Coordinates of C-alpha atoms and ligand atoms in Angstrom, one line a residue:
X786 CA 142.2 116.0 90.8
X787 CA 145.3 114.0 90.9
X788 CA 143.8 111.9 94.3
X789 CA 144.1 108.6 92.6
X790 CA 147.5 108.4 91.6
X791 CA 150.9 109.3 93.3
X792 CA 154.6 109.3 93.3
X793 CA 155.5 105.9 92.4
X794 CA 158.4 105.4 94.9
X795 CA 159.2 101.8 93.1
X796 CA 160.1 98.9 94.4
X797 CA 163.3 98.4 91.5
X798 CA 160.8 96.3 89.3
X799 CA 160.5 97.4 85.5
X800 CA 158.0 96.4 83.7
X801 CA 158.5 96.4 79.8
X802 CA 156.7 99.2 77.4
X803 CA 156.8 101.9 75.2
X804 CA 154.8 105.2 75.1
X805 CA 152.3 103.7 72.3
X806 CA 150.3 105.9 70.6
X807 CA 147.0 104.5 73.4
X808 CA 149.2 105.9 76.0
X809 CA 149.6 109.2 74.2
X810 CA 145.9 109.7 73.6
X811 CA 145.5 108.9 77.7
X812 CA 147.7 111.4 78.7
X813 CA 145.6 114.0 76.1
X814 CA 142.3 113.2 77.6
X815 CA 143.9 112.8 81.2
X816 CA 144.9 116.5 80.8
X817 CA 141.5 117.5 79.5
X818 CA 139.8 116.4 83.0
X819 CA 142.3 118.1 84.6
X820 CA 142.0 121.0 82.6
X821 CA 138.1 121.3 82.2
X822 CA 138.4 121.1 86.4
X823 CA 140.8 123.9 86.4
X824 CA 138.2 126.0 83.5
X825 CA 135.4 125.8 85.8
X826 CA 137.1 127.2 89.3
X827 CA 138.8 130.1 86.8
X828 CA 135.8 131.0 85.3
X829 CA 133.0 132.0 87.5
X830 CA 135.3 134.9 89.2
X831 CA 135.5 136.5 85.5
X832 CA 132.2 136.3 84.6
X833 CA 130.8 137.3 88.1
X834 CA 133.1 140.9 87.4
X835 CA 131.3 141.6 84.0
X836 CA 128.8 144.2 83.9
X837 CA 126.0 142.6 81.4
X838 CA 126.6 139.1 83.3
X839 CA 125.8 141.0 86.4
X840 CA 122.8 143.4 84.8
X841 CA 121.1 140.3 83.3
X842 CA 121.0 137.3 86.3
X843 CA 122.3 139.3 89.3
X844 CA 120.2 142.9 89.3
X845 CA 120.8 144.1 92.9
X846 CA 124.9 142.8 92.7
X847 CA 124.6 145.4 89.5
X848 CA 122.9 148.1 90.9
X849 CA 125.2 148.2 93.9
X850 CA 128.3 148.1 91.7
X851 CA 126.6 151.2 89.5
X852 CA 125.5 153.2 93.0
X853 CA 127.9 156.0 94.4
X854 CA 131.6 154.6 94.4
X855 CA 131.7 156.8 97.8
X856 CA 129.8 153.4 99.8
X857 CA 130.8 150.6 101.2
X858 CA 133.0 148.8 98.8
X859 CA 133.4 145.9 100.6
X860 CA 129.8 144.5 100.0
X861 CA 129.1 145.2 96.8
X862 CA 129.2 141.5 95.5
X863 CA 127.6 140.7 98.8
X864 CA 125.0 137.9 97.4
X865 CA 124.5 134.2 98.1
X866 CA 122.8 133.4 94.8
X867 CA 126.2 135.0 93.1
X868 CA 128.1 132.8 95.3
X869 CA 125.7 129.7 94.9
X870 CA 126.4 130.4 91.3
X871 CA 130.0 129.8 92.0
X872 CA 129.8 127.1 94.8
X873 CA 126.9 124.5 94.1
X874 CA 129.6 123.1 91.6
X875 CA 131.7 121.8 94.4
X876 CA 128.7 120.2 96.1
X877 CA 127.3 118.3 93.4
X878 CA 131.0 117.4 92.8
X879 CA 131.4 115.8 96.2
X880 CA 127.9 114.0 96.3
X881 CA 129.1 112.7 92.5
X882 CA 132.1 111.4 93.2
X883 CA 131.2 109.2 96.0
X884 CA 129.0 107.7 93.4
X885 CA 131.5 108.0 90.3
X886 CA 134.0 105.5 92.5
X887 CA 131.4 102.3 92.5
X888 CA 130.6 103.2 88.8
X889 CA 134.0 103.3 88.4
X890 CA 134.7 99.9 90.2
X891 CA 131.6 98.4 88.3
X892 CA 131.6 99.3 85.3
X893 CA 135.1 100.4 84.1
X894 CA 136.8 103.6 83.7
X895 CA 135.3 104.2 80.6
X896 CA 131.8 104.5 81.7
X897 CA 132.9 107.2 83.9
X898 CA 134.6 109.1 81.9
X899 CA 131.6 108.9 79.8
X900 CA 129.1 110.0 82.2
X901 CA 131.6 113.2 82.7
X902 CA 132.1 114.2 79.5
X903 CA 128.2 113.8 79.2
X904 CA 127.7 116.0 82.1
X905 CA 130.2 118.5 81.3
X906 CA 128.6 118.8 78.1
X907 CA 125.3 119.6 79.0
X908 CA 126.5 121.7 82.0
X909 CA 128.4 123.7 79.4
X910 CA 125.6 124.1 77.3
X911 CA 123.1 125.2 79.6
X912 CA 125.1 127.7 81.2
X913 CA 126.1 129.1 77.2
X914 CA 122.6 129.5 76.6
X915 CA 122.0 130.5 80.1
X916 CA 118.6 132.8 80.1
X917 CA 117.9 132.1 84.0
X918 CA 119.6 132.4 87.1
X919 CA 118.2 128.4 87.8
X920 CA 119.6 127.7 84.5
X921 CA 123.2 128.9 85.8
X922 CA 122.9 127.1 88.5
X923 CA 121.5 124.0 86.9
X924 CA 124.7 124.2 84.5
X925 CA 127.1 124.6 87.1
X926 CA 125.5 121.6 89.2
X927 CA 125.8 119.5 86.0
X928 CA 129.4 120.8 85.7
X929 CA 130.1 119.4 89.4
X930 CA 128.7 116.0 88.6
X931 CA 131.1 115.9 86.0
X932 CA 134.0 117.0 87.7
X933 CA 133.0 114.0 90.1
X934 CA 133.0 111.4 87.7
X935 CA 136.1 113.0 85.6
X936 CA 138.3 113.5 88.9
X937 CA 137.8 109.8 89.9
X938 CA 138.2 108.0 86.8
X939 CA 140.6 109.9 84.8
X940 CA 143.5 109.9 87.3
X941 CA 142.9 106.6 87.5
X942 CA 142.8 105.8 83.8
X943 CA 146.1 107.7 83.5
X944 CA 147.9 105.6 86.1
X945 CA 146.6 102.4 84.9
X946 CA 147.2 103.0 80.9
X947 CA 150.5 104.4 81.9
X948 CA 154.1 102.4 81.4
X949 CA 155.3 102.5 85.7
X950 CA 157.9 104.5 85.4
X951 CA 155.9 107.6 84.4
X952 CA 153.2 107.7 86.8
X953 CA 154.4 109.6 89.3
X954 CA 155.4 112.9 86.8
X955 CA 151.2 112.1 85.3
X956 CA 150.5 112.5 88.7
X957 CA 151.4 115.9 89.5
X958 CA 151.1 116.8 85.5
X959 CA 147.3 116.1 86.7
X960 CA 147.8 119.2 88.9
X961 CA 149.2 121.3 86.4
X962 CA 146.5 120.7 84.1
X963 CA 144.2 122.0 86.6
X964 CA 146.2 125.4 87.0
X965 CA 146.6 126.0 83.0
X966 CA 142.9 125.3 82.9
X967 CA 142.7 128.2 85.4
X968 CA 144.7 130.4 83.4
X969 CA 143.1 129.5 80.3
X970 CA 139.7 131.0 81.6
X971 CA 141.8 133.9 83.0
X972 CA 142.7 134.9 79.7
X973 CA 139.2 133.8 77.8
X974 CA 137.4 135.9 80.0
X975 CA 139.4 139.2 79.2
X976 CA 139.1 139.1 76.1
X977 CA 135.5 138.0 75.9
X978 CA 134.3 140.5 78.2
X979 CA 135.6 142.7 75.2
X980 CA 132.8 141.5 72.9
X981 CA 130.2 144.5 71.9
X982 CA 127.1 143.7 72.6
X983 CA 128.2 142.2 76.2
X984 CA 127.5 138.6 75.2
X985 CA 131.0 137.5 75.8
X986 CA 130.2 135.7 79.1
X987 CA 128.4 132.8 77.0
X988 CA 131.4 132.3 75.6
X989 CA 133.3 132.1 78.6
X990 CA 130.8 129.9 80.3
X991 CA 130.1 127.5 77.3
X992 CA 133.8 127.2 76.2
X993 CA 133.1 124.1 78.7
X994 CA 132.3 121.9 76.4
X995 CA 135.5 122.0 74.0
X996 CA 137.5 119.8 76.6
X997 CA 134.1 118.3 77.4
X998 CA 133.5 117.1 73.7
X999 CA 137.1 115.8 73.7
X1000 CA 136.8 113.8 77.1
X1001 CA 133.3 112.4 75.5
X1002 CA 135.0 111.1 71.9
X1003 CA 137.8 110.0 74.0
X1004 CA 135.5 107.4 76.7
X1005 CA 134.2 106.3 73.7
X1006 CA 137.1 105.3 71.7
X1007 CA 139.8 104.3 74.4
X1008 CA 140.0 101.1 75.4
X1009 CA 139.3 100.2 78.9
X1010 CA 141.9 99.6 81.2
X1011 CA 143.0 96.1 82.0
X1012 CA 142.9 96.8 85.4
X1013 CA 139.2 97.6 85.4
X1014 CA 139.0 94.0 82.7
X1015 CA 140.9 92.3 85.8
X1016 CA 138.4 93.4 88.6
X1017 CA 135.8 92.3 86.4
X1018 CA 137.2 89.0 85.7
X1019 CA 137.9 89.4 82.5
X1020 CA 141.7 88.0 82.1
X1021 CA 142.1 86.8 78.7
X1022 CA 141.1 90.0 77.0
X1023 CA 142.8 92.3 79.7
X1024 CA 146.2 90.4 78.7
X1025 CA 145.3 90.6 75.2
X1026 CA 144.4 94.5 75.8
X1027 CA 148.1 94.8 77.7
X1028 CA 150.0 94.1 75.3
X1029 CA 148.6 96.5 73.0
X1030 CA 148.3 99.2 75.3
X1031 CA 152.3 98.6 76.3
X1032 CA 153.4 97.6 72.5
X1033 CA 155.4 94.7 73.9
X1034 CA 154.1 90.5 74.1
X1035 CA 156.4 90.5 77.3
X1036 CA 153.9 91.7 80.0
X1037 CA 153.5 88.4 82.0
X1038 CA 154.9 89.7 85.3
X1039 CA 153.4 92.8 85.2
X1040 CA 149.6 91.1 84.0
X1041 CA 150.2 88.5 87.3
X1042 CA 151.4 91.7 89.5
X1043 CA 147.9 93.4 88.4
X1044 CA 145.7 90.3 89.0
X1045 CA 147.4 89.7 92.8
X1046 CA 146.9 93.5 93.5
X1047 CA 143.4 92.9 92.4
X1048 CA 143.0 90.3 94.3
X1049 CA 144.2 91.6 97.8
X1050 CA 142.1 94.9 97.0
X1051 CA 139.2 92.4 97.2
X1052 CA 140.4 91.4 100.2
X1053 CA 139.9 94.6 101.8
X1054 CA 136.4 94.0 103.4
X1055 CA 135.9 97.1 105.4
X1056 CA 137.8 99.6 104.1
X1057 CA 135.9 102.4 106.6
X1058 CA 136.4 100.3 109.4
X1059 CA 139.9 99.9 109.2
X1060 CA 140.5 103.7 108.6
X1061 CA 139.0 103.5 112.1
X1062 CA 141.8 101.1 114.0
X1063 CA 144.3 102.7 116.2
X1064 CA 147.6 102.3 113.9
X1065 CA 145.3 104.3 111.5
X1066 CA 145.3 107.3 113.0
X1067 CA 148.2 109.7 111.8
X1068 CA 146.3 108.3 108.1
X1069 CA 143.2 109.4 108.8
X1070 CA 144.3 112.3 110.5
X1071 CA 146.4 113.4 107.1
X1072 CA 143.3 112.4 105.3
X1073 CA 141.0 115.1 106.7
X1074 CA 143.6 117.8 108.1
X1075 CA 145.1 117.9 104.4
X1076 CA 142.7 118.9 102.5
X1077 CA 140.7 121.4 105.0
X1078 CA 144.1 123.2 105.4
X1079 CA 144.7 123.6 101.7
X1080 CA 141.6 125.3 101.4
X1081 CA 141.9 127.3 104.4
X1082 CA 145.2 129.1 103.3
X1083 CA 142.3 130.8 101.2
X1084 CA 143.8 130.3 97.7
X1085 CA 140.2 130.0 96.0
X1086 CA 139.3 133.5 97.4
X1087 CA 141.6 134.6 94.8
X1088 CA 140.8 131.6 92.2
X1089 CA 137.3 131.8 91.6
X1090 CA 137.3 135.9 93.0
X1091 CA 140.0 137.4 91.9
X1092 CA 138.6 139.6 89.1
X1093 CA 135.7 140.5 91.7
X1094 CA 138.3 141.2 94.7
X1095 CA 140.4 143.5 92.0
X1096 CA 137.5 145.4 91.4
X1097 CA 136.9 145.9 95.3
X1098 CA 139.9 147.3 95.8
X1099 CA 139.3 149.9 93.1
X1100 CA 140.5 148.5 89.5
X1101 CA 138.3 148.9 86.5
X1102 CA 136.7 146.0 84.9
X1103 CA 139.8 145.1 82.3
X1104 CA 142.7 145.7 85.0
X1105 CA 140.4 143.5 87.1
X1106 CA 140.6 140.9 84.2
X1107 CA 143.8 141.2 83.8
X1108 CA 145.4 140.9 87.3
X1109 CA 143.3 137.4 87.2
X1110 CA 145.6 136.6 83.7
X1111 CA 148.6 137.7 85.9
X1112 CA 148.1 135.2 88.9
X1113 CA 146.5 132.8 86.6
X1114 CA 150.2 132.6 85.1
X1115 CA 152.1 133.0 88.4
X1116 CA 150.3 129.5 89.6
X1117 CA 151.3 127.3 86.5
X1118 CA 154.8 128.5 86.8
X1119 CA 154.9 128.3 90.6
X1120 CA 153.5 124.2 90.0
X1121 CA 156.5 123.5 87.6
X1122 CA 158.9 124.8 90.5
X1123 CA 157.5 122.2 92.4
X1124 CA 157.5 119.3 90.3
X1125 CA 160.7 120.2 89.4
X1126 CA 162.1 120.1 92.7
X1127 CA 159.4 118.6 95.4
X1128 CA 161.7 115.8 95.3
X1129 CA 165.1 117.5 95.9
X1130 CA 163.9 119.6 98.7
X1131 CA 161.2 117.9 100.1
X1132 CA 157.8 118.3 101.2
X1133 CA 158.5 119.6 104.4
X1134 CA 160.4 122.5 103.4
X1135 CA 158.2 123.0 100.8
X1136 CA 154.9 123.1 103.3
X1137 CA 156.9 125.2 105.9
X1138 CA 158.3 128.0 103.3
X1139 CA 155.4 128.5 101.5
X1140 CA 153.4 128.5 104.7
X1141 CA 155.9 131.8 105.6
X1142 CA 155.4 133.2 102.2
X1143 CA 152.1 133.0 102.1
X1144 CA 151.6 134.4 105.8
X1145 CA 153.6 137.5 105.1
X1146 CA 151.6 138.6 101.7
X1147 CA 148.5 137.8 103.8
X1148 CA 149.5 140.5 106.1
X1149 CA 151.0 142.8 103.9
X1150 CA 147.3 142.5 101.8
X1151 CA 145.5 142.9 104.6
X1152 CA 147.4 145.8 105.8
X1153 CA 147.1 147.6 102.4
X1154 CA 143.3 147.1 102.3
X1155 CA 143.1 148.1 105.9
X1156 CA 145.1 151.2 105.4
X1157 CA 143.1 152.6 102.2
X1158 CA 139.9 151.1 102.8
X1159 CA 139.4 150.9 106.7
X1160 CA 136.6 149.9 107.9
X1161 CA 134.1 152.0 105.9
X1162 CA 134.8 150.4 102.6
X1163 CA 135.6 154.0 101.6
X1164 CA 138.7 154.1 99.6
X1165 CA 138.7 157.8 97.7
X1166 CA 141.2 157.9 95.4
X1167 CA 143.3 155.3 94.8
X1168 CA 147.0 156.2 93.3
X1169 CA 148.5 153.5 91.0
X1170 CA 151.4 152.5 92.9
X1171 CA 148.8 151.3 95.7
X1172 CA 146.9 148.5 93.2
X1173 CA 150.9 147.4 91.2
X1174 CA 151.8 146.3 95.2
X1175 CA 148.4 144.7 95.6
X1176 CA 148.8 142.4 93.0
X1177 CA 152.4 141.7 93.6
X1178 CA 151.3 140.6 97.1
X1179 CA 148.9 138.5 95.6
X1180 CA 151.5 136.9 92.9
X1181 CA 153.8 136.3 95.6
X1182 CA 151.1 135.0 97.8
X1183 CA 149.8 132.6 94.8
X1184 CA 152.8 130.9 94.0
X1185 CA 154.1 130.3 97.8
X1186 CA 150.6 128.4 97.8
X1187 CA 151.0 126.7 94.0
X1188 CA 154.9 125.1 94.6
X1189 CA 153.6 123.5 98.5
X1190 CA 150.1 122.9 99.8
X1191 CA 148.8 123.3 95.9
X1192 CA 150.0 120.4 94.3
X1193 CA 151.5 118.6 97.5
X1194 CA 148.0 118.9 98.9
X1195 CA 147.0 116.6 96.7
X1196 CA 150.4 114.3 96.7
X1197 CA 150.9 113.8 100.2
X1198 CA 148.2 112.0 101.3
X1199 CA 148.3 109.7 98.3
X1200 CA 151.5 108.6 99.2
X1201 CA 151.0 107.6 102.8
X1202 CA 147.8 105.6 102.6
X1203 CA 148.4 102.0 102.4
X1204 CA 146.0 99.2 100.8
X1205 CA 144.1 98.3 103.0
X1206 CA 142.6 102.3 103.8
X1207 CA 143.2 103.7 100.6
X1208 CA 140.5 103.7 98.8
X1209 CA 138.1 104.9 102.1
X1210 CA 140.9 107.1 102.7
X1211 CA 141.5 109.2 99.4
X1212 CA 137.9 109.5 99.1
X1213 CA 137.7 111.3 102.5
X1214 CA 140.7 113.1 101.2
X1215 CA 138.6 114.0 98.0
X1216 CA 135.5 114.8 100.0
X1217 CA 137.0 117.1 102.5
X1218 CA 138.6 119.3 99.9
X1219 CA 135.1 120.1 97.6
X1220 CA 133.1 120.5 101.1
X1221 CA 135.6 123.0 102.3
X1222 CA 136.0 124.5 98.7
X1223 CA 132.3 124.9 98.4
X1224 CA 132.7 126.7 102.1
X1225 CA 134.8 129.1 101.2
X1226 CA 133.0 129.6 97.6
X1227 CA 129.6 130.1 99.5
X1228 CA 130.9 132.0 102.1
X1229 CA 133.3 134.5 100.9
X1230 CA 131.8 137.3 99.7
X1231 CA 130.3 137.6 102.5
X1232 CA 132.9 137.4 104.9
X1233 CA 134.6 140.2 103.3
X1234 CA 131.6 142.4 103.8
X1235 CA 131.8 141.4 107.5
X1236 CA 135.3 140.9 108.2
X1237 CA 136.4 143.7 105.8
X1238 CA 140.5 143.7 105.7
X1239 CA 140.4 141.2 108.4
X1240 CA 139.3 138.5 106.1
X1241 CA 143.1 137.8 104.8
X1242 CA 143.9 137.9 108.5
X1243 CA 141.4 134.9 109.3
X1244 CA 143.3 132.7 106.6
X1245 CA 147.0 133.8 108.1
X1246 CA 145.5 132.8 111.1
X1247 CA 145.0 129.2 109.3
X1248 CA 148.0 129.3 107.8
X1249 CA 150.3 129.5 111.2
X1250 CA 148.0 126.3 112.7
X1251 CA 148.6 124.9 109.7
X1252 CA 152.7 125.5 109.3
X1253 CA 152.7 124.1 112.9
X1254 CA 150.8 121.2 112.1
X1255 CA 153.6 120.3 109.7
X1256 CA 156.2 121.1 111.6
X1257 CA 155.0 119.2 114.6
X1258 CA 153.4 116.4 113.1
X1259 CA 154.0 115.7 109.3
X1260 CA 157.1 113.6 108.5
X1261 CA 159.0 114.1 105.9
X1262 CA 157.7 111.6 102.7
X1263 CA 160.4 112.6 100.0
X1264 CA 162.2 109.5 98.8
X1265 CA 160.6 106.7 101.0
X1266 CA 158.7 103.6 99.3
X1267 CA 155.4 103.4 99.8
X1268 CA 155.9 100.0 101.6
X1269 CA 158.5 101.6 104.0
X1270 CA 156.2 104.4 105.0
X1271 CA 155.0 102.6 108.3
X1272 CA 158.5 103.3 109.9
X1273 CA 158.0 107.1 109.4
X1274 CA 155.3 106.7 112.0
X1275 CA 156.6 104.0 114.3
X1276 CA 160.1 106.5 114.7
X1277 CA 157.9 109.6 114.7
X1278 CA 157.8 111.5 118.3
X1279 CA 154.1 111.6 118.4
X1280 CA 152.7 109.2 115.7
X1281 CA 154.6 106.3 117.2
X1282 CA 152.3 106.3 119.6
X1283 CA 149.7 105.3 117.7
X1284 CA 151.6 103.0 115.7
X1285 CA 153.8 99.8 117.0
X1286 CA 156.6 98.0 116.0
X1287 CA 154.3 95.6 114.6
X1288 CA 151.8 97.4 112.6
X1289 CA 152.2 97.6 108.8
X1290 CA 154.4 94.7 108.9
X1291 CA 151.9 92.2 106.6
X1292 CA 150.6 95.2 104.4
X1293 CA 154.0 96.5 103.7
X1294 CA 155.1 93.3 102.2
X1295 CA 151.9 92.8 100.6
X1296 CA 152.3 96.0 98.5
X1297 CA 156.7 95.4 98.2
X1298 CA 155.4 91.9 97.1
X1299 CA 153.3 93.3 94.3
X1300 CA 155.4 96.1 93.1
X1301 CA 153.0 98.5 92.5
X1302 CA 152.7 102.3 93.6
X1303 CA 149.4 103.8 94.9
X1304 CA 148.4 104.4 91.4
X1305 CA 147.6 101.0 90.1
X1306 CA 145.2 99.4 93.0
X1307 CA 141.8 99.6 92.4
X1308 CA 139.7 102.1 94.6
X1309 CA 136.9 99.5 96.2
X1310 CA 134.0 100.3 98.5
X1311 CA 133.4 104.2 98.2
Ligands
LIG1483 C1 143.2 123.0 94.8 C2 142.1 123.9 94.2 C3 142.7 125.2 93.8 C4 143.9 124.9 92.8 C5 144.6 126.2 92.4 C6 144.3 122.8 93.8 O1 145.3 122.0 94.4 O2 142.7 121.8 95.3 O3 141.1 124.1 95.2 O4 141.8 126.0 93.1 O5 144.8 124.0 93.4 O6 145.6 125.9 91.5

């Protein structure tokens, strides 16, 4: 996920450089980690809906689904080794990437990368040739370790090999990626499950390792970043390697900017400590509240369930399918709003009115649901109208969440976080995001055979602490440098607080004296 890099705010320096072909190939495989990412949260929810998937690995899911349509709708996918199918991905993703960032720092970028593609490629396989529920699981644990390794190094790849002044556009493209991976195994998945024979769902599950295959060629014929040469003390051949990678001889100031950022990253003894001191609080704060909010507006109930929701509430298998397709398209387009306009409007308003948007189809799904299905699970006939204003709910619902906490989510804390807390503190940010996305994986199906309709009333309920959070306590980010962004806390009714006039005074300059944005430091000691 984009939780290296971030808006480059600037500090007026230019550095010379061209988009040379090595910074084209970057941005191809940089999209491919995003994308595989995106693949694997689409494409469990797909397979999970189709019959022979279910018949083969998952016989009592099956044989519910088959029994009278008359029972309890609401727990017919009620299984934790179907949702451990979905979710152990995001744990082995968490326990990986704390590991992927010292590999990372070690041992270059490139060796990450590698390990990811690697991973994904076996992942891929074994779930293709799947024969075995352990063997699903297996793949999709490898497929976390992957994502691990491929979400820590590759944004971090991108914002190294990239000329400055198009970081912060990589940055967010890094979400986008993720959501046209999502549709991708939207549409893959409806037209696979339309293979005779009902094999289609090993193509769905081993189409993994296409972008796999093209992350693994890529580690190994990219050159690695002069950044990762620096920490490692290799100068001479990380200048040389600059001024291929920019196409100009004139990189002096940038190669001495790269080696004093190095340098003061070393200086960062105790990264988890610090996180810890008093002026750290609204950061570490951001750092966990963030990312446990994005997942609790719910938005992976309908990202890795979708298809399997749609077919709760009554659809057949293809209109299941396809509604997935449908949303799967409503989130990229909702993510180019935002990048388009996240910096006219702001993060704030973006937070705020998505927060209201989302609210109101949460109630309007829940009342739907409620009103057809109570709380029997027993829907009798449903007329058409009633699943066309499901979904539309749903649309509506997806892209309030895919123009504000989606991609900002990921944005906001990378922006706020200075030097001396940043790597400790994006890997929290990291961290708290997969644990609660493997949560709400695991425990999901479930809850809506317990909760029933009330389930979408849980996440509203999330979704107004969350909206106040903002209001009360986020400040507005758009437009500030990330050395100035200590005097949004100091001025700040509550934060200031925390924060006195003369904290962030020494780091501020540090990072205005090396003119770099967030993207370029290296993470240390995660
Ligand atoms: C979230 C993912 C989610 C995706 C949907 C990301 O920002 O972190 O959990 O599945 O958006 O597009």
């Amino acid at each position: 996920m984009p939780a290296a890099g971030g808006f480059d705010k600037g500090t007026g320096k230019v550095y010379p450089g061209n988009l040379t072909p090595f910074v084209t190939v970057t941005c191809i495989v940089a999209a491919m980690g995003g994308l595989i990412f995106g693949y694997d949260i689409g494409i469990s929810g797909g397979v999970t809906s189709m019959a022979p998937f279910l018949k083969k690995f998952f016989h009592s899911v099956y044989d519910k689904q088959q029994a009278n349509k008359s029972t309890n709708q609401y727990c017919q996918y009620d299984s934790e080794t179907l949702t451990l199918f979905t979710s152990s991905l995001y744990l082995a993703a968490l326990l990986s990437s704390l590991v992927a960032s010292t590999v990372t720092r070690k041992f270059g970028r490139k060796l990450s990368m590698l390990f990811g593609g690697v991973l994904f490629l076996a992942g891929g396989l074994i779930n293709g040739f799947a024969k075995a529920v352990w063997m699903l699981i297996l793949g999709r644990i490898l497929l976390g370790f992957g994502i691990g390794f491929a979400n820590q190094s590759v944004p971090l790849y991108l914002s190294e090999m990239a000329p400055y002044k198009f970081r912060g556009a990589l940055n967010i493209g890094f979400q986008l990626s993720i959501t046209v991976g999502i549709l991708i195994a939207n549409v893959l998945n409806y037209f696979f499950a339309k293979i005779k024979g009902g094999w289609g769902w090993r193509l769905s599950l081993g189409g993994a390792i296409v972008p796999a295959l093209i992350i693994t060629v890529g580690s190994l014929v990219l050159p690695d970043t002069p950044n990762s040469m620096i920490e490692r003390g290799e100068h001479n051949e990380a200048k040389r390697k600059l001024k291929r990678v920019r196409g100009v001889d004139d990189v002096d100031e940038e190669f001495d900017d790269l080696v004093a950022a190095s340098e003061a990253s070393r200086l960062v003894e105790h990264p988890w400590r610090n996180l810890l001191k008093r002026k750290y609080r609204p950061h570490l704060t951001v750092a966990i509240l963030i990312p446990f909010f994005q997942q609790l507006t719910g938005i992976n109930v309908i990202m890795f369930y979708a298809p399997v929701l749609f077919n709760t509430i009554g659809f057949g298998s293809d209109a299941s399918l396809m509604s997935a397709v449908i949303t799967g398209i409503v989130n990229v387009g909702a993510t180019i709003v935002s990048i388009r306009y996240v910096d006219k409007v702001g993060r704030r308003f973006l937070f705020l009115e998505g927060g209201i948007q989302m609210l109101i189809c949460q109630i309007a799904v829940a009342a739907f649901i409620g009103a057809k299905f109570g709380v029997d699970g027993n829907p009798g006939d449903l007329p058409k109208w009633y699943a066309i204003v499901v979904v539309l709910f749903i649309c509506i619902y997806v892209a309030g969440f895919a123009w504000s906490w989606g991609p900002l989510g990921w944005l906001v804390p990378s922006e706020i976080f200075p030097l001396e807390i940043r790597s400790a503190a994006q890997s929290i940010n990291v961290s708290v995001n997969m644990f609660f996305t493997f949560v709400v994986a695991q425990i999901f199906l479930t809850m809506l055979c317990h909760f029933k309709f009330g389930l979408f009333l849980f996440f509203a309920f999330f979704v107004i602490v969350m909206s106040i959070f903002i209001y009360f306590f986020m400040p507005e980010t758009k437009g500030i440098p990330i050395e100035e962004m200590g005097q949004v806390w100091k001025t700040h009714w509550y934060w200031s607080r925390f924060v006195g006039p003369d904290d962030f005074v020494s780091a501020g300059n540090l990072e205005m004296g090396r003119g770099k944005g967030n993207a370029t430091l290296p993470v240390k000691d995660v």
